[in-house]
CSV table of C-alpha atoms and ligand atoms in Angstrom, one decimal:
chain,number,residue,atom,x,y,z
A,1299,MET,CA,70.4,42.5,1.6
A,1300,SER,CA,70.8,44.6,5.1
A,1301,HIS,CA,70.9,42.9,8.5
A,1302,THR,CA,67.9,44.4,9.2
A,1303,GLU,CA,65.4,43.0,6.3
A,1304,GLU,CA,67.1,39.9,7.1
A,1305,HIS,CA,65.5,39.8,10.6
A,1306,LYS,CA,62.0,41.3,10.1
A,1307,VAL,CA,59.7,40.0,12.5
A,1308,ILE,CA,57.0,40.6,11.0
A,1309,ALA,CA,55.7,39.0,7.5
A,1310,ASP,CA,55.1,41.4,4.3
A,1311,ARG,CA,51.6,40.4,3.8
A,1312,LEU,CA,51.2,42.6,6.6
A,1313,SER,CA,52.3,46.0,4.9
A,1314,ARG,CA,50.0,45.2,2.3
A,1315,ILE,CA,47.2,46.3,4.5
A,1316,SER,CA,46.7,48.8,7.9
A,1317,GLU,CA,44.2,48.6,10.7
A,1318,SER,CA,40.7,48.9,10.3
A,1319,GLU,CA,40.1,51.9,10.7
A,1320,THR,CA,36.4,52.2,12.2
A,1321,ILE,CA,38.1,50.1,15.1
A,1322,ALA,CA,41.0,52.5,15.3
A,1323,MET,CA,38.2,55.8,15.6
A,1324,ALA,CA,36.7,53.5,17.6
A,1325,LYS,CA,40.0,52.8,20.1
A,1326,LEU,CA,40.6,56.6,20.1
A,1327,GLY,CA,37.4,57.3,21.0
A,1328,ARG,CA,37.3,55.3,24.0
A,1329,ALA,CA,40.8,56.3,25.4
A,1330,LEU,CA,40.0,60.2,25.3
A,1331,LYS,CA,36.4,59.1,26.8
A,1332,ALA,CA,38.6,57.6,29.7
A,1333,GLU,CA,40.5,60.4,30.2
A,1334,GLY,CA,37.5,62.4,31.1
A,1335,LYS,CA,36.6,64.5,28.2
A,1336,ASP,CA,33.4,64.6,26.8
A,1337,ILE,CA,33.1,62.3,23.7
A,1338,ILE,CA,30.2,61.5,21.5
A,1339,SER,CA,31.2,58.4,19.3
A,1340,LEU,CA,29.6,58.2,15.7
A,1341,SER,CA,32.2,56.7,14.9
A,1342,PHE,CA,31.7,52.8,15.4
A,1343,GLY,CA,28.9,50.8,13.0
A,1344,GLU,CA,26.8,48.8,16.3
A,1345,PRO,CA,24.0,49.2,17.6
A,1346,ASP,CA,23.2,50.5,21.1
A,1347,PHE,CA,20.6,48.5,21.9
A,1348,PHE,CA,21.0,45.2,24.2
A,1349,THR,CA,19.9,42.1,22.9
A,1350,PRO,CA,16.9,40.7,22.5
A,1351,ASN,CA,16.1,38.7,25.9
A,1352,HIS,CA,14.8,35.6,24.4
A,1353,ILE,CA,18.3,35.4,22.6
A,1354,LYS,CA,20.2,35.8,25.4
A,1355,GLN,CA,18.0,33.5,27.7
A,1356,ALA,CA,19.0,31.2,24.6
A,1357,ALA,CA,22.2,31.7,25.4
A,1358,ILE,CA,21.5,31.0,28.7
A,1359,ASP,CA,20.1,27.7,28.2
A,1360,ALA,CA,22.9,26.5,25.9
A,1361,ILE,CA,25.1,26.7,29.1
A,1362,ASN,CA,23.4,24.9,31.4
A,1363,THR,CA,22.8,22.5,29.3
A,1364,ASN,CA,26.0,22.0,28.5
A,1365,GLN,CA,26.5,22.8,25.1
A,1366,THR,CA,29.8,24.2,25.7
A,1367,PHE,CA,32.1,21.2,22.7
A,1368,TYR,CA,33.8,22.0,20.0
A,1369,THR,CA,31.1,21.9,17.1
A,1370,PRO,CA,31.3,20.9,13.6
A,1371,VAL,CA,33.1,23.6,11.6
A,1372,ALA,CA,30.1,25.1,9.5
A,1373,GLY,CA,27.7,25.3,12.2
A,1374,ILE,CA,25.5,22.7,14.4
A,1375,LEU,CA,22.8,21.4,12.5
A,1376,GLU,CA,20.1,23.4,13.9
A,1377,ILE,CA,21.7,26.6,13.4
A,1378,ARG,CA,22.2,26.4,9.5
A,1379,GLU,CA,18.7,24.2,9.2
A,1380,ALA,CA,17.5,27.4,10.7
A,1381,ILE,CA,19.6,29.7,8.1
A,1382,LYS,CA,17.7,27.4,5.1
A,1383,VAL,CA,14.6,28.6,6.5
A,1384,LYS,CA,15.9,32.3,7.1
A,1385,PHE,CA,17.0,32.3,3.3
A,1386,LYS,CA,13.5,30.8,2.4
A,1387,ARG,CA,11.4,32.6,4.1
A,1388,ASP,CA,13.0,36.2,4.2
A,1389,ASN,CA,15.5,35.9,0.6
A,1390,ASN,CA,12.9,33.2,-1.6
A,1391,LEU,CA,16.9,31.4,-1.5
A,1392,ASP,CA,17.3,27.8,-1.7
A,1393,TYR,CA,20.1,26.9,0.2
A,1394,ASN,CA,20.6,23.4,1.5
A,1395,ILE,CA,22.2,22.6,4.5
A,1396,ASP,CA,25.4,21.8,2.7
A,1397,GLN,CA,25.4,25.2,1.7
A,1398,ILE,CA,26.2,26.5,4.6
A,1399,VAL,CA,29.0,27.9,6.9
A,1400,VAL,CA,28.0,29.4,9.8
A,1401,SER,CA,31.2,31.9,11.1
A,1402,THR,CA,33.0,33.8,13.6
A,1403,GLY,CA,31.4,37.3,11.9
A,1404,ALA,CA,30.3,37.9,9.0
A,1405,LYS,CA,34.1,39.2,8.4
A,1406,ASN,CA,35.1,35.8,8.9
A,1407,SER,CA,32.8,34.6,6.6
A,1408,ILE,CA,33.9,37.2,3.9
A,1409,MET,CA,37.3,36.8,4.4
A,1410,ASN,CA,37.2,33.0,3.7
A,1411,ALA,CA,35.0,33.5,0.5
A,1412,VAL,CA,37.8,35.8,-0.9
A,1413,LEU,CA,40.8,33.5,0.7
A,1414,ALA,CA,38.6,30.6,-1.2
A,1415,LEU,CA,37.9,32.2,-4.3
A,1416,VAL,CA,40.5,34.8,-5.0
A,1417,ASN,CA,44.2,33.8,-7.0
A,1418,ASN,CA,47.1,35.6,-7.3
A,1419,GLY,CA,46.5,39.1,-9.7
A,1420,ASP,CA,42.6,38.2,-10.0
A,1421,GLU,CA,40.7,41.6,-10.5
A,1422,VAL,CA,37.9,42.2,-7.4
A,1423,LEU,CA,35.5,44.7,-8.8
A,1424,ILE,CA,34.5,47.0,-5.9
A,1425,PRO,CA,32.3,49.7,-5.7
A,1426,LYS,CA,33.3,52.9,-3.8
A,1427,PRO,CA,33.0,53.6,-1.6
A,1428,PHE,CA,33.3,50.6,0.3
A,1429,TRP,CA,32.8,48.8,3.6
A,1430,VAL,CA,36.5,49.6,5.3
A,1431,SER,CA,37.8,46.0,5.0
A,1432,TYR,CA,36.7,44.8,1.4
A,1433,ALA,CA,40.0,45.8,-0.4
A,1434,ASP,CA,42.5,44.8,2.4
A,1435,MET,CA,40.7,41.3,2.7
A,1436,VAL,CA,41.8,41.3,-1.7
A,1437,HIS,CA,44.7,43.2,-0.5
A,1438,LEU,CA,45.9,39.7,1.8
A,1439,ALA,CA,44.6,37.2,-0.3
A,1440,ASN,CA,46.8,38.6,-3.8
A,1441,GLY,CA,43.9,40.0,-5.0
A,1442,THR,CA,43.8,43.4,-7.3
A,1443,CYS,CA,40.6,45.7,-6.5
A,1444,VAL,CA,39.4,47.2,-9.7
A,1445,TYR,CA,37.4,49.9,-8.0
A,1446,ILE,CA,34.1,51.9,-9.8
A,1447,ASP,CA,33.2,55.0,-8.5
A,1448,ALA,CA,30.0,56.4,-6.9
A,1449,ASP,CA,29.3,60.1,-5.5
A,1450,VAL,CA,26.5,61.7,-3.5
A,1451,ASP,CA,25.1,62.8,-7.1
A,1452,SER,CA,24.1,59.3,-8.0
A,1453,ASP,CA,23.2,58.2,-4.4
A,1454,TYR,CA,26.5,56.6,-4.7
A,1455,LYS,CA,25.9,53.8,-6.6
A,1456,ILE,CA,27.3,52.9,-9.7
A,1457,THR,CA,25.6,52.3,-13.5
A,1458,PRO,CA,25.1,49.2,-15.4
A,1459,VAL,CA,27.7,50.6,-17.4
A,1460,GLN,CA,30.1,51.6,-15.1
A,1461,LEU,CA,30.0,47.5,-13.7
A,1462,GLU,CA,30.2,46.1,-17.1
A,1463,ALA,CA,33.5,48.8,-19.1
A,1464,ALA,CA,35.5,47.9,-15.2
A,1465,ILE,CA,35.3,43.9,-16.0
A,1466,THR,CA,38.1,42.5,-18.1
A,1467,PRO,CA,39.5,38.7,-18.4
A,1468,LYS,CA,40.8,39.0,-15.4
A,1469,THR,CA,37.5,39.6,-13.4
A,1470,LYS,CA,37.1,37.0,-11.0
A,1471,LEU,CA,34.7,38.7,-8.2
A,1472,PHE,CA,32.4,41.6,-7.8
A,1473,MET,CA,32.2,42.5,-4.1
A,1474,PHE,CA,29.5,44.5,-2.6
A,1475,SER,CA,26.7,45.6,0.4
A,1476,SER,CA,23.7,46.6,0.0
A,1477,PRO,CA,21.7,48.5,2.2
A,1478,ASN,CA,25.5,50.6,2.2
A,1479,ASN,CA,27.9,50.4,5.0
A,1480,PRO,CA,29.5,53.9,4.4
A,1481,SER,CA,26.6,55.4,2.1
A,1482,GLY,CA,23.3,53.9,3.5
A,1483,SER,CA,22.4,53.4,0.3
A,1484,VAL,CA,20.0,50.4,-1.1
A,1485,TYR,CA,20.2,49.0,-4.5
A,1486,SER,CA,16.3,48.7,-5.6
A,1487,HIS,CA,14.7,45.2,-7.2
A,1488,ASP,CA,15.7,46.9,-10.9
A,1489,GLU,CA,19.4,47.6,-10.2
A,1490,LEU,CA,20.4,44.6,-9.1
A,1491,LYS,CA,18.5,42.8,-11.8
A,1492,ALA,CA,20.2,45.2,-14.3
A,1493,PHE,CA,23.8,44.0,-12.7
A,1494,ALA,CA,22.3,40.4,-12.8
A,1495,ASP,CA,21.8,40.9,-16.3
A,1496,ILE,CA,25.6,41.6,-17.1
A,1497,PHE,CA,26.1,39.0,-15.4
A,1498,GLU,CA,24.6,36.5,-16.7
A,1499,ARG,CA,27.3,37.1,-19.6
A,1500,TYR,CA,30.2,36.6,-17.7
A,1501,PRO,CA,29.9,33.5,-16.3
A,1502,ASN,CA,33.4,33.1,-14.3
A,1503,ILE,CA,32.2,36.5,-12.1
A,1504,TYR,CA,31.7,35.5,-8.9
A,1505,ILE,CA,29.6,37.7,-6.5
A,1506,ILE,CA,30.0,38.2,-2.9
A,1507,SER,CA,26.3,39.9,-2.1
A,1508,ASP,CA,27.1,41.2,1.7
A,1509,GLU,CA,23.1,41.4,3.3
A,1510,ILE,CA,24.4,42.1,6.7
A,1511,TYR,CA,21.9,45.7,6.5
A,1512,GLU,CA,18.9,43.3,4.9
A,1513,HIS,CA,16.6,43.8,8.1
A,1514,ILE,CA,17.7,47.9,8.3
A,1515,ASN,CA,16.1,49.3,5.3
A,1516,PHE,CA,13.0,52.2,5.4
A,1517,VAL,CA,12.0,51.6,2.0
A,1518,GLY,CA,10.8,47.9,1.7
A,1519,LYS,CA,11.5,45.0,1.0
A,1520,HIS,CA,15.3,43.5,0.6
A,1521,THR,CA,16.6,42.2,-2.8
A,1522,SER,CA,19.0,39.1,-2.8
A,1523,ILE,CA,21.2,39.3,-6.2
A,1524,ALA,CA,21.2,36.0,-6.4
A,1525,THR,CA,17.4,35.1,-6.7
A,1526,PHE,CA,17.9,36.7,-10.5
A,1527,GLY,CA,18.3,34.3,-13.4
A,1528,SER,CA,21.3,32.1,-12.3
A,1529,LEU,CA,23.2,34.0,-10.2
A,1530,ILE,CA,22.7,31.5,-6.7
A,1531,ASN,CA,25.0,29.4,-8.6
A,1532,ARG,CA,27.9,31.6,-8.1
A,1533,THR,CA,27.0,33.8,-5.0
A,1534,ILE,CA,28.2,33.8,-2.0
A,1535,THR,CA,25.4,35.6,0.1
A,1536,VAL,CA,26.5,36.8,3.4
A,1537,ASN,CA,24.8,37.7,6.3
A,1538,GLY,CA,25.2,37.7,10.4
A,1539,VAL,CA,23.5,38.4,13.7
A,1540,SER,CA,25.4,41.7,14.3
A,1541,LYS,CA,23.0,44.3,13.1
A,1542,ALA,CA,19.4,43.1,12.9
A,1543,PHE,CA,19.4,41.6,16.1
A,1544,ALA,CA,22.0,44.0,18.4
A,1545,MET,CA,24.4,41.1,19.0
A,1546,THR,CA,28.0,43.0,17.5
A,1547,GLY,CA,29.4,41.0,20.7
A,1548,TRP,CA,28.2,37.6,20.3
A,1549,ARG,CA,30.1,37.1,16.1
A,1550,ILE,CA,27.9,35.4,14.3
A,1551,GLY,CA,28.1,35.4,10.5
A,1552,TYR,CA,26.7,33.2,7.8
A,1553,ILE,CA,27.1,32.4,4.2
A,1554,GLY,CA,24.6,30.6,1.6
A,1555,THR,CA,26.7,29.4,-1.7
A,1556,THR,CA,27.4,26.4,-3.3
A,1557,LYS,CA,28.4,23.2,-2.5
A,1558,GLU,CA,31.8,23.8,-3.7
A,1559,ILE,CA,32.4,26.9,-2.7
A,1560,ALA,CA,30.9,25.7,1.0
A,1561,PHE,CA,32.9,22.7,1.4
A,1562,ALA,CA,36.8,25.6,0.1
A,1563,CYS,CA,35.1,28.2,3.5
A,1564,ASP,CA,34.5,25.2,5.6
A,1565,LYS,CA,38.0,23.7,4.9
A,1566,LEU,CA,39.8,27.4,5.5
A,1567,GLN,CA,37.9,27.8,8.4
A,1568,SER,CA,38.9,24.1,9.7
A,1569,GLN,CA,42.2,25.4,9.5
A,1570,PHE,CA,41.7,28.9,10.8
A,1571,THR,CA,39.1,28.9,13.7
A,1572,SER,CA,36.9,25.3,13.7
A,1573,GLY,CA,33.1,26.2,14.5
A,1574,THR,CA,32.4,29.6,16.0
A,1575,ASN,CA,31.1,30.0,19.9
A,1576,SER,CA,28.9,27.3,20.2
A,1577,ILE,CA,27.0,29.0,23.0
A,1578,ALA,CA,26.8,32.0,20.7
A,1579,GLN,CA,24.9,29.4,18.1
A,1580,HIS,CA,22.3,28.4,20.5
A,1581,ALA,CA,21.8,31.9,20.9
A,1582,ALA,CA,21.4,33.1,16.7
A,1583,ILE,CA,19.1,30.9,16.5
A,1584,ALA,CA,16.5,31.6,18.8
A,1585,ALA,CA,17.2,35.2,17.1
A,1586,ILE,CA,17.0,34.1,13.9
A,1587,LEU,CA,14.1,31.5,14.2
A,1588,GLY,CA,12.5,33.8,17.1
A,1589,ASP,CA,10.2,37.0,17.4
A,1590,LEU,CA,11.4,39.4,14.5
A,1591,THR,CA,9.4,42.4,17.1
A,1592,PRO,CA,12.6,43.6,18.5
A,1593,THR,CA,14.3,43.9,15.7
A,1594,SER,CA,11.7,46.2,13.4
A,1595,ASP,CA,11.2,48.3,17.3
A,1596,MET,CA,15.0,49.1,16.6
A,1597,VAL,CA,14.8,49.9,13.0
A,1598,LYS,CA,11.6,52.7,13.9
A,1599,ALA,CA,13.7,53.8,16.3
A,1600,PHE,CA,16.9,54.5,13.3
A,1601,HIS,CA,14.5,55.7,10.8
A,1602,LYS,CA,13.4,58.7,13.0
A,1603,ARG,CA,17.3,59.2,13.7
A,1604,ARG,CA,18.2,59.3,10.1
A,1605,ASP,CA,15.6,61.7,10.1
A,1606,LEU,CA,17.0,63.6,12.9
A,1607,CYS,CA,20.6,63.5,11.6
A,1608,LEU,CA,19.1,65.1,8.1
A,1609,SER,CA,17.3,67.6,9.9
A,1610,ILE,CA,20.1,69.8,11.4
A,1611,LEU,CA,22.7,68.5,9.0
A,1612,LYS,CA,20.4,70.0,5.8
A,1613,GLU,CA,20.8,73.4,7.6
A,1614,ILE,CA,24.4,73.4,6.9
A,1615,LYS,CA,25.4,75.5,4.1
A,1616,GLY,CA,28.4,73.9,2.0
A,1617,LEU,CA,27.2,70.1,3.4
A,1618,LYS,CA,26.2,67.4,0.5
A,1619,LEU,CA,23.6,64.7,1.4
A,1620,ASN,CA,22.1,61.7,0.0
A,1621,ASN,CA,19.0,60.0,1.1
A,1622,PRO,CA,19.9,57.2,2.9
A,1623,ASP,CA,17.7,54.3,2.8
A,1624,GLY,CA,18.6,52.2,5.3
A,1625,ALA,CA,21.4,51.0,7.8
A,1626,PHE,CA,22.4,53.7,10.1
A,1627,TYR,CA,25.6,55.5,8.3
A,1628,LEU,CA,25.4,59.0,7.3
A,1629,PHE,CA,28.2,60.2,4.5
A,1630,PRO,CA,28.5,63.4,3.8
A,1631,ASP,CA,29.9,65.1,1.2
A,1632,VAL,CA,32.5,68.2,2.9
A,1633,SER,CA,34.9,68.7,0.0
A,1634,SER,CA,33.8,72.2,-0.5
A,1635,PHE,CA,35.7,73.0,3.2
A,1636,PHE,CA,38.8,72.0,2.0
A,1637,GLY,CA,40.8,74.4,2.1
A,1638,LYS,CA,39.5,76.5,5.1
A,1639,SER,CA,40.8,77.1,8.5
A,1640,TYR,CA,40.7,77.3,11.8
A,1641,ASN,CA,43.1,78.5,14.5
A,1642,GLY,CA,45.7,78.9,11.9
A,1643,LYS,CA,45.0,75.2,10.9
A,1644,THR,CA,43.7,74.1,7.2
A,1645,ILE,CA,41.7,71.5,6.9
A,1646,HIS,CA,42.8,69.9,3.1
A,1647,ASN,CA,41.1,66.0,3.6
A,1648,SER,CA,38.5,64.1,5.2
A,1649,GLN,CA,41.6,63.2,7.9
A,1650,ASP,CA,41.9,66.8,8.4
A,1651,LEU,CA,38.5,66.9,9.1
A,1652,CYS,CA,38.0,64.0,10.9
A,1653,MET,CA,40.7,64.8,13.3
A,1654,TYR,CA,39.3,68.8,13.8
A,1655,PHE,CA,35.6,67.7,14.6
A,1656,LEU,CA,37.2,65.2,17.4
A,1657,ASN,CA,39.9,67.9,18.8
A,1658,GLU,CA,37.6,71.1,18.8
A,1659,VAL,CA,34.0,69.3,20.0
A,1660,TYR,CA,34.7,66.1,20.7
A,1661,VAL,CA,32.7,63.9,18.3
A,1662,VAL,CA,34.3,60.7,17.1
A,1663,THR,CA,33.8,60.5,13.3
A,1664,VAL,CA,35.6,58.4,10.6
A,1665,ALA,CA,37.3,59.5,7.5
A,1666,GLY,CA,35.9,59.1,4.0
A,1667,SER,CA,39.0,58.3,2.5
A,1668,ALA,CA,38.5,55.1,4.4
A,1669,PHE,CA,36.0,53.9,2.7
A,1670,GLY,CA,37.5,54.6,-0.4
A,1671,ASN,CA,36.3,58.2,-0.4
A,1672,ASP,CA,37.7,61.1,0.5
A,1673,ASN,CA,35.6,63.5,0.0
A,1674,CYS,CA,33.3,62.4,2.4
A,1675,ILE,CA,32.7,61.8,6.4
A,1676,ARG,CA,31.0,59.0,8.0
A,1677,PHE,CA,28.7,59.2,10.5
A,1678,SER,CA,27.0,56.6,12.6
A,1679,TYR,CA,23.6,57.1,13.7
A,1680,ALA,CA,23.5,53.8,15.9
A,1681,THR,CA,23.4,56.1,19.6
A,1682,SER,CA,21.1,58.2,21.3
A,1683,GLU,CA,18.3,61.0,20.2
A,1684,GLU,CA,19.7,62.8,23.0
A,1685,ASN,CA,23.5,62.4,21.8
A,1686,LEU,CA,23.0,62.6,18.0
A,1687,THR,CA,20.9,65.5,18.6
A,1688,ILE,CA,23.9,67.5,20.4
A,1689,ALA,CA,26.7,65.8,17.5
A,1690,MET,CA,24.9,67.1,14.9
A,1691,ASN,CA,24.5,70.8,16.2
A,1692,ARG,CA,28.8,70.0,17.6
A,1693,ILE,CA,29.1,69.4,13.8
A,1694,LYS,CA,27.2,72.0,12.6
A,1695,LYS,CA,29.4,75.0,14.9
A,1696,ALA,CA,32.5,73.5,13.9
A,1697,LEU,CA,32.0,73.3,10.0
A,1698,GLU,CA,30.4,76.7,10.2
A,1699,GLN,CA,33.2,78.2,12.1
A,1700,LEU,CA,35.7,77.3,9.1
A,1701,GLN,CA,36.8,80.1,7.5
B,1928,PMP,N1,29.9,43.8,6.2
B,1928,PMP,C1,29.4,45.0,7.0
B,1928,PMP,C2,29.3,46.1,5.4
B,1928,PMP,C3,29.5,45.8,7.4
B,1928,PMP,O1,29.1,47.3,8.1
B,1928,PMP,C4,30.2,45.1,8.7
B,1928,PMP,C5,29.9,45.1,10.5
B,1928,PMP,N2,31.2,45.4,10.9
B,1928,PMP,C6,30.2,43.2,9.0
B,1928,PMP,C7,30.3,43.3,7.2
B,1928,PMP,C8,30.8,42.7,9.7
B,1928,PMP,O2,30.0,42.2,10.3
B,1928,PMP,P1,30.1,40.8,11.2
B,1928,PMP,O3,31.6,40.5,11.4
B,1928,PMP,O4,30.0,41.9,13.2
B,1928,PMP,O5,29.4,40.1,11.3
B,1929,LIG,N1,30.7,47.4,10.7
B,1929,LIG,C1,31.1,48.3,11.8
B,1929,LIG,C2,31.5,49.2,10.9
B,1929,LIG,O1,31.6,49.8,9.6
B,1929,LIG,C3,32.7,48.0,12.3
B,1929,LIG,C4,33.5,48.0,12.5
B,1929,LIG,C5,34.1,46.4,11.7
B,1929,LIG,O2,34.2,46.0,11.8
B,1929,LIG,O3,35.4,47.6,11.1
B,1929,LIG,O4,31.9,50.7,12.0
């Protein structure tokens, strides 16, 4: 062993992961903007709206009534009661208070669940494209990711046949989001039922169902996979307030699951973060139990923005698009532009195209490779119609000038 190896500062587990690319691109966008560049950022997945007033008021009240102490690790009783009501009201799921754990964002909730379930070498099934953090969360837990491919031609959705073919005796977990980040695809009730029917035959597989975009659905009612058959006994239903209530900075996510898994997540969290921010918990209660009109107004705005972006992108020859039914992302297949050049620079992959958009037309995007599909680019349309119109036209110009 060499001298430098003996004195390595950073532990090996860090070499198994990379910085979240969505965060890295957002950072780059902010830095260029600070330099005075005319940047439009479509990189970060966060609503541009302000947190509704009744939610902010609940936080102010919590401060004024001194709700400023450590809370129970899994969250104060009132928030878990509110989440219990929400799961029944919106998802027809019966989770008791002791089956609910509140964490510092859904990201923390998912990490807890992965660490609680995955042993060295366990296989975790992840449909591609997937949200940027899933793979590295599994890598941190020393699990093995087994990807299931879906592309634009299937609306980025996998089939039941593909799902079953990927299952092995080592499969521990299936992890997915619907509505999906990055593709915006939404699995229908029947599509989820077909997956559930398969899982009924494999009782040792657990499911992380990431439903953080539940409300941002343009086609109708959301379905939770845990409602089918016996799946409530082995699903971790993940949700949070970041997206539906424009509360990304408040950091509240939660799970509903079995008592055993909830207990394990509580135990992990007791050593990592303890109960999440007490004031944010009070705000989240107001969000979860309060008036949903601000949410539906935001959803209407997202829907309109989606149509605006699609109408411009559809004019670009060579771009392949799905019709995303939810979330606030577009994930066009840009592979027909690979091999083309501008000013002597050739675009070989999604990373190159992403940097080309940034340097040439000042639009910040995220390369599809971060989500497991190098043929694509992700645009977040959680910004104003004015910004979107400018950004889409810049993208159009940039693509059309490639030769
Ligand atoms: N899951 C998905 C699919 C997401 O897009 C996000 C956004 N960051 C999260 C989970 C985590 O959300 P948060 O930690 O803000 O609750
Ligand atoms: N979910 C958002 C995104 O995908 C936030 C970024 C992150 O948490 O990685 O852009």
